[in-house]
Tab-separated table of C-alpha atoms in Angstrom:
chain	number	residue	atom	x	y	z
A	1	UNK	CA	0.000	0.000	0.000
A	2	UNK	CA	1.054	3.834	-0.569
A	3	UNK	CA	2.496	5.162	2.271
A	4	UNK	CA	4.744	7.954	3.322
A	5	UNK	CA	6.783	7.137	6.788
A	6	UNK	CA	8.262	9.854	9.129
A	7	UNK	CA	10.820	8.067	11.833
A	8	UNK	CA	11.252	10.916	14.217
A	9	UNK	CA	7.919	11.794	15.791
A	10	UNK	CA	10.069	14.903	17.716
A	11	UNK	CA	12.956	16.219	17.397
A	12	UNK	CA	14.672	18.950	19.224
A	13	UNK	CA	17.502	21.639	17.984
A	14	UNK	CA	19.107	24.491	19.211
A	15	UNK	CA	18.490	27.674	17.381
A	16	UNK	CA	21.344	28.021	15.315
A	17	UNK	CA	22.010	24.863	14.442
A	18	UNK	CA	21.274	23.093	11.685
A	19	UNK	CA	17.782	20.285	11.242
A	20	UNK	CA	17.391	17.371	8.971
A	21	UNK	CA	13.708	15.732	9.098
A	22	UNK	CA	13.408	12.366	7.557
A	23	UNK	CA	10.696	10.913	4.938
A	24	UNK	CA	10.280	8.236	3.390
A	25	UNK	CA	7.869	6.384	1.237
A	26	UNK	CA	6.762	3.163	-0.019
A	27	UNK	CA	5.533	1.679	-3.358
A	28	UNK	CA	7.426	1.256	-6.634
A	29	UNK	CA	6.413	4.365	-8.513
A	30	UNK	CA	7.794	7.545	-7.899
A	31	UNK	CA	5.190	9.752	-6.019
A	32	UNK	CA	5.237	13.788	-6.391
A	33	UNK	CA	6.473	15.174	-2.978
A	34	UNK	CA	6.143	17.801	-0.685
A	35	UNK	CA	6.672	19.334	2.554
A	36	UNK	CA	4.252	21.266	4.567
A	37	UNK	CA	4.475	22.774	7.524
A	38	UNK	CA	1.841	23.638	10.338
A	39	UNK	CA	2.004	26.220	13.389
A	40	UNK	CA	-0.326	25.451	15.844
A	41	UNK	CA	-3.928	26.126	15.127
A	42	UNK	CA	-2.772	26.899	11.650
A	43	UNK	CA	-3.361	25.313	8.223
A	44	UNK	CA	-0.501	23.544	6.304
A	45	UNK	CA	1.859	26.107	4.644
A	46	UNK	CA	3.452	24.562	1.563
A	47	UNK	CA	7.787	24.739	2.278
A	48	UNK	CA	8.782	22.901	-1.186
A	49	UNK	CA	7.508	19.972	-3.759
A	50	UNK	CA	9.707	17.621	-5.872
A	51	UNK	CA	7.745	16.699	-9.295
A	52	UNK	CA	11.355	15.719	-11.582
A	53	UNK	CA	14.138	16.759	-12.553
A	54	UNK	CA	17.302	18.473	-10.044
A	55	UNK	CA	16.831	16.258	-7.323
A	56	UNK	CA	17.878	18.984	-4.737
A	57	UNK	CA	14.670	21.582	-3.943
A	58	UNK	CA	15.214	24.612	-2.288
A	59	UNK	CA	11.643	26.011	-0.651
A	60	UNK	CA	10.984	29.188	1.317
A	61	UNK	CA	12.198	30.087	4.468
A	62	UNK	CA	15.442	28.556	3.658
A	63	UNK	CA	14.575	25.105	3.677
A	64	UNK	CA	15.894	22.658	0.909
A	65	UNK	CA	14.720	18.904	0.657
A	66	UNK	CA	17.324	16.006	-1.309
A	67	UNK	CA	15.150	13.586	-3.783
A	68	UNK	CA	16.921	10.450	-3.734
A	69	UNK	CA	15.073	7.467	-5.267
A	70	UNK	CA	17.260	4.878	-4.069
A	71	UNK	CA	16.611	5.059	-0.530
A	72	UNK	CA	13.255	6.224	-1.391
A	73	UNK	CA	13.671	9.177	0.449
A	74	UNK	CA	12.864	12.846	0.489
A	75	UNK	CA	14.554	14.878	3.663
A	76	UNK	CA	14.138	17.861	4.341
A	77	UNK	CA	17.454	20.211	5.774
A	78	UNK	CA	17.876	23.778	7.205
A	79	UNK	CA	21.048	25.418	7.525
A	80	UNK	CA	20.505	27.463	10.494
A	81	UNK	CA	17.063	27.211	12.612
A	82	UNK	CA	15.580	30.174	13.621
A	83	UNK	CA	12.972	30.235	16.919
A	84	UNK	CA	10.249	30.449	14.392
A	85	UNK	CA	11.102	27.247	13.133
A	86	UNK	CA	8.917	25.469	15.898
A	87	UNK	CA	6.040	23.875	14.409
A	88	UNK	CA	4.772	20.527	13.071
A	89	UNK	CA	6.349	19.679	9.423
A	90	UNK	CA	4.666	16.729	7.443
A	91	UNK	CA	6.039	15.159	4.088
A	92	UNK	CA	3.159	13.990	1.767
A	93	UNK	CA	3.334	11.954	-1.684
A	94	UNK	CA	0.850	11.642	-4.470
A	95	UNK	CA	0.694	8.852	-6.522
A	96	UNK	CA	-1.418	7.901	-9.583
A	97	UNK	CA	-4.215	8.234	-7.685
A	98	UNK	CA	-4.244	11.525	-6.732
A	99	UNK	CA	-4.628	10.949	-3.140
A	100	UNK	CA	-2.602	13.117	-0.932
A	101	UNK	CA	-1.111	10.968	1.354
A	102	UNK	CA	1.011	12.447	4.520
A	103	UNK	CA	3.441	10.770	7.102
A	104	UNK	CA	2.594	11.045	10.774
A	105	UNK	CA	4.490	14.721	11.058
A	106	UNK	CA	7.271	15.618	12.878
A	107	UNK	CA	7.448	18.246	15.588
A	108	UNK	CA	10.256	20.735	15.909
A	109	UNK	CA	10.778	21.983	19.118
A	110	UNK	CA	14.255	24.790	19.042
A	111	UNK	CA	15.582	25.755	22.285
A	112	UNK	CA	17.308	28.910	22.701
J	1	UNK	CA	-4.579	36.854	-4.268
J	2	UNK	CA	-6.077	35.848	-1.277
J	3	UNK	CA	-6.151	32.123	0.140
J	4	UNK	CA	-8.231	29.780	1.363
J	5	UNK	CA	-10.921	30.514	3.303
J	6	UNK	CA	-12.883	28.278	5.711
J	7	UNK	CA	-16.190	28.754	7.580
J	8	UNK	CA	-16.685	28.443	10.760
J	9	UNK	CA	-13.337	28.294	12.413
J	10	UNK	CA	-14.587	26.132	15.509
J	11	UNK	CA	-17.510	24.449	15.913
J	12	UNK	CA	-19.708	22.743	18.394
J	13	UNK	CA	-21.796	20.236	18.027
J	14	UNK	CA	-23.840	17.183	20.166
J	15	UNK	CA	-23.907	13.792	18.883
J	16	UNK	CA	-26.431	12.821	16.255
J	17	UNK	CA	-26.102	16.220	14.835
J	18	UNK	CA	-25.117	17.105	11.428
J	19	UNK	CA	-22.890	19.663	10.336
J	20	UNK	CA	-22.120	21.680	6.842
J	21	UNK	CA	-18.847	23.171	6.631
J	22	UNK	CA	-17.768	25.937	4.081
J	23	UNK	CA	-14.446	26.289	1.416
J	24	UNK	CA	-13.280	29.141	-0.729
J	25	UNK	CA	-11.049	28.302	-2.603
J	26	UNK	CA	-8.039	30.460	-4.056
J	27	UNK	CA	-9.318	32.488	-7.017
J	28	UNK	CA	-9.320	30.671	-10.563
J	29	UNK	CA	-8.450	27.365	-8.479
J	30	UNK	CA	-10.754	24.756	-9.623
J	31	UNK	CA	-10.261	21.827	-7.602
J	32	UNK	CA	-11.329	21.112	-3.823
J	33	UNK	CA	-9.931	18.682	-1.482
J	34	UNK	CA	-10.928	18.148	2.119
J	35	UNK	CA	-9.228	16.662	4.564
J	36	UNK	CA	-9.303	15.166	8.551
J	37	UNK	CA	-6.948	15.523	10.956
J	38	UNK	CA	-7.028	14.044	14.166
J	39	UNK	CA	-4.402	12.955	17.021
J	40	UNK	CA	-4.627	9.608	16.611
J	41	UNK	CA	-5.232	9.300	12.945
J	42	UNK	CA	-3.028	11.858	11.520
J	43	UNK	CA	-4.137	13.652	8.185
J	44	UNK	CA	-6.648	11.569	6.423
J	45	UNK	CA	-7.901	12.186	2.323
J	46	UNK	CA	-11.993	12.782	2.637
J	47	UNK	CA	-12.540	13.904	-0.947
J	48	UNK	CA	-11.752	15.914	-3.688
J	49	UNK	CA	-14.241	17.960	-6.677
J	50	UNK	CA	-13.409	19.177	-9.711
J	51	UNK	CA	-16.021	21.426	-11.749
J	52	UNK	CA	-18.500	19.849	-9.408
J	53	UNK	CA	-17.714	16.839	-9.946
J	54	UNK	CA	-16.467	14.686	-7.296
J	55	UNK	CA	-13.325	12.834	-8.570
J	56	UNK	CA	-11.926	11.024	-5.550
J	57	UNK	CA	-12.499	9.473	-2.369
J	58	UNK	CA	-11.211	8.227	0.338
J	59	UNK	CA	-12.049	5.805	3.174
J	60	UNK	CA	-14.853	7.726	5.097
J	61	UNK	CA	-18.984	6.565	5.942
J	62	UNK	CA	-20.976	7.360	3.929
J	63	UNK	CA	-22.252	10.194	6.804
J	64	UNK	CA	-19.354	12.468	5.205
J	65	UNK	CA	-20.485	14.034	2.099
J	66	UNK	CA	-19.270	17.007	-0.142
J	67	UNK	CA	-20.583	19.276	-3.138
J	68	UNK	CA	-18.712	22.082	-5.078
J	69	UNK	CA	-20.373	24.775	-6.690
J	70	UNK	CA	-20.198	26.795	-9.787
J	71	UNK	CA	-17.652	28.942	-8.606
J	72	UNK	CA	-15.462	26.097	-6.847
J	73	UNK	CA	-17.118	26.994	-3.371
J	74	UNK	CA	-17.175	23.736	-1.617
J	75	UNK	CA	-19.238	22.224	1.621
J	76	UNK	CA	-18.744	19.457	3.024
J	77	UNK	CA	-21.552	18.024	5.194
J	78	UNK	CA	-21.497	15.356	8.393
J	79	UNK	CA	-24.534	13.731	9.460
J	80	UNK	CA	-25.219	11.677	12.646
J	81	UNK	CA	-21.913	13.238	14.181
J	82	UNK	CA	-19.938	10.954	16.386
J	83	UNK	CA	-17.718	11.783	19.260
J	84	UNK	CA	-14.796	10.170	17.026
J	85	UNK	CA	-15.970	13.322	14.269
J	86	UNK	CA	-14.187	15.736	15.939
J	87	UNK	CA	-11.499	16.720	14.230
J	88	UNK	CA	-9.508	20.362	12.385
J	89	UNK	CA	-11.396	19.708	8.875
J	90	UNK	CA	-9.191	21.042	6.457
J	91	UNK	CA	-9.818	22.364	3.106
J	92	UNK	CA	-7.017	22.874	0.123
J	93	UNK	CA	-7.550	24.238	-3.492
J	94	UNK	CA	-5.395	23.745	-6.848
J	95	UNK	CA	-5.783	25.008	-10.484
J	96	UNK	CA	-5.982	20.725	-11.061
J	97	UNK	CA	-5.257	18.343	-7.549
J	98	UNK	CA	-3.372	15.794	-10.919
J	99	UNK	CA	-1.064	18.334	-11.383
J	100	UNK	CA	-0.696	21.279	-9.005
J	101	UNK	CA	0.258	22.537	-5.714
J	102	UNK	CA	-2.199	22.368	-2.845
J	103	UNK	CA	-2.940	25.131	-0.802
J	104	UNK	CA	-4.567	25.043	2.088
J	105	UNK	CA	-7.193	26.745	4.297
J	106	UNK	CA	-6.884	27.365	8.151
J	107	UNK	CA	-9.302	25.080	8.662
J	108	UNK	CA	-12.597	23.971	10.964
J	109	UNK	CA	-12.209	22.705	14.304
J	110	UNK	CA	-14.989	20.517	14.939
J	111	UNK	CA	-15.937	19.588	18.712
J	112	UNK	CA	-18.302	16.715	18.847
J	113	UNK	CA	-19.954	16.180	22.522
């Protein structure tokens, strides 16, 4: 079955420093992918999609996210994390089926 | 251009009750998709419409319903609500859902008591 996996249901990082959120997703075919991310009490706020080609996306706010289709993968890296990083990011695939599928999300906590 | 607008923003309801919540989508944006998001279940597909047509579903009861209207306004209605209904109901618009972005809406917050 389509399904898009997030290992790391929290993950902390000092402000500063730099954050690398993990995705990956099953099934043969290559799915379009994205990253949102939520605040709380918000709606999802698209960061970057991968549809083909350069397998390295850059995204606002300074994020970038790394395609690679033999691990299946599609991370997503900052730099340098700012305070008003915090929030709850979630990396979703669409297949042939149009279906928007997410992973479980992963919540950023950055500590001063 | 503004973005996705959805009405109410919180909601209260009693079991057994039904609810109709509202979607604007971005302007020119055709397509609708809703979505539930819950704790436990995470962020769930409900449906999507495309010139009022409804093109996709996902695994809901049949108590979850949807239209879309002429000018890509969609509501999505829940009847007989259950205390497992309450959810942030989220709504997201695209020129096409096959080949576009989504954008999404603040969304509802449904209480169910």
């Amino acid at each position: 079955a389509q399904s898009v996996t997030q290992p790391d249901i929290h993950i902390t990082v000092s402000e500063g420093a730099s954050l690398e959120l993990r995705c990956n997703y099953s099934y043969g075919a290559t799915p379009y992918l994205f990253w949102y991310v939520q605040s709380p009490g918000q709606g999802l706020q698209l960061l970057l999609k991968y549809f083909s080609g350069d397998t390295l996306v850059q995204g606002i706010k300074g994020f970038e996210a790394e395609f690679k289709r033999s691990q299946s993968s599609f991370n997503l890296r900052k730099p340098s994390v700012h305070w008003s990083d915090a929030a709850e990011y979630f990396c979703a695939a669409r297949w042939g089926d149009y279906k928007l599928s997410f992973g479980a999300g992963t919540t950023v906590t950055v500590r001063a | 251009k503004a973005g996705v607008t959805q009405t109410p923003r919180y909601l209260i309801k009693t079991r057994g009750q039904q609810v109709t919540l509202s979607c604007s989508p971005i302007s020119g944006h055709r397509s609708v998709s809703w979505y539930q998001q819950t704790p436990g279940q995470g962020l769930q597909f409900l449906f999507e419409y495309f010139s009022e047509t409804q093109r996709n579903k996902g695994n809901f009861p049949g108590r979850f319903s949807g239209r879309q209207f002429s000018n890509s306004r969609s509501e999505m209605n829940v009847s007989t609500l259950e205390l497992g209904d309450s959810a942030l109901y989220l709504c997201a618009s695209s020129g096409d859902f096959r080949t576009d972005t989504q954008y999404f809406g603040p969304g509802t917050r449904l209480t169910v008591l």
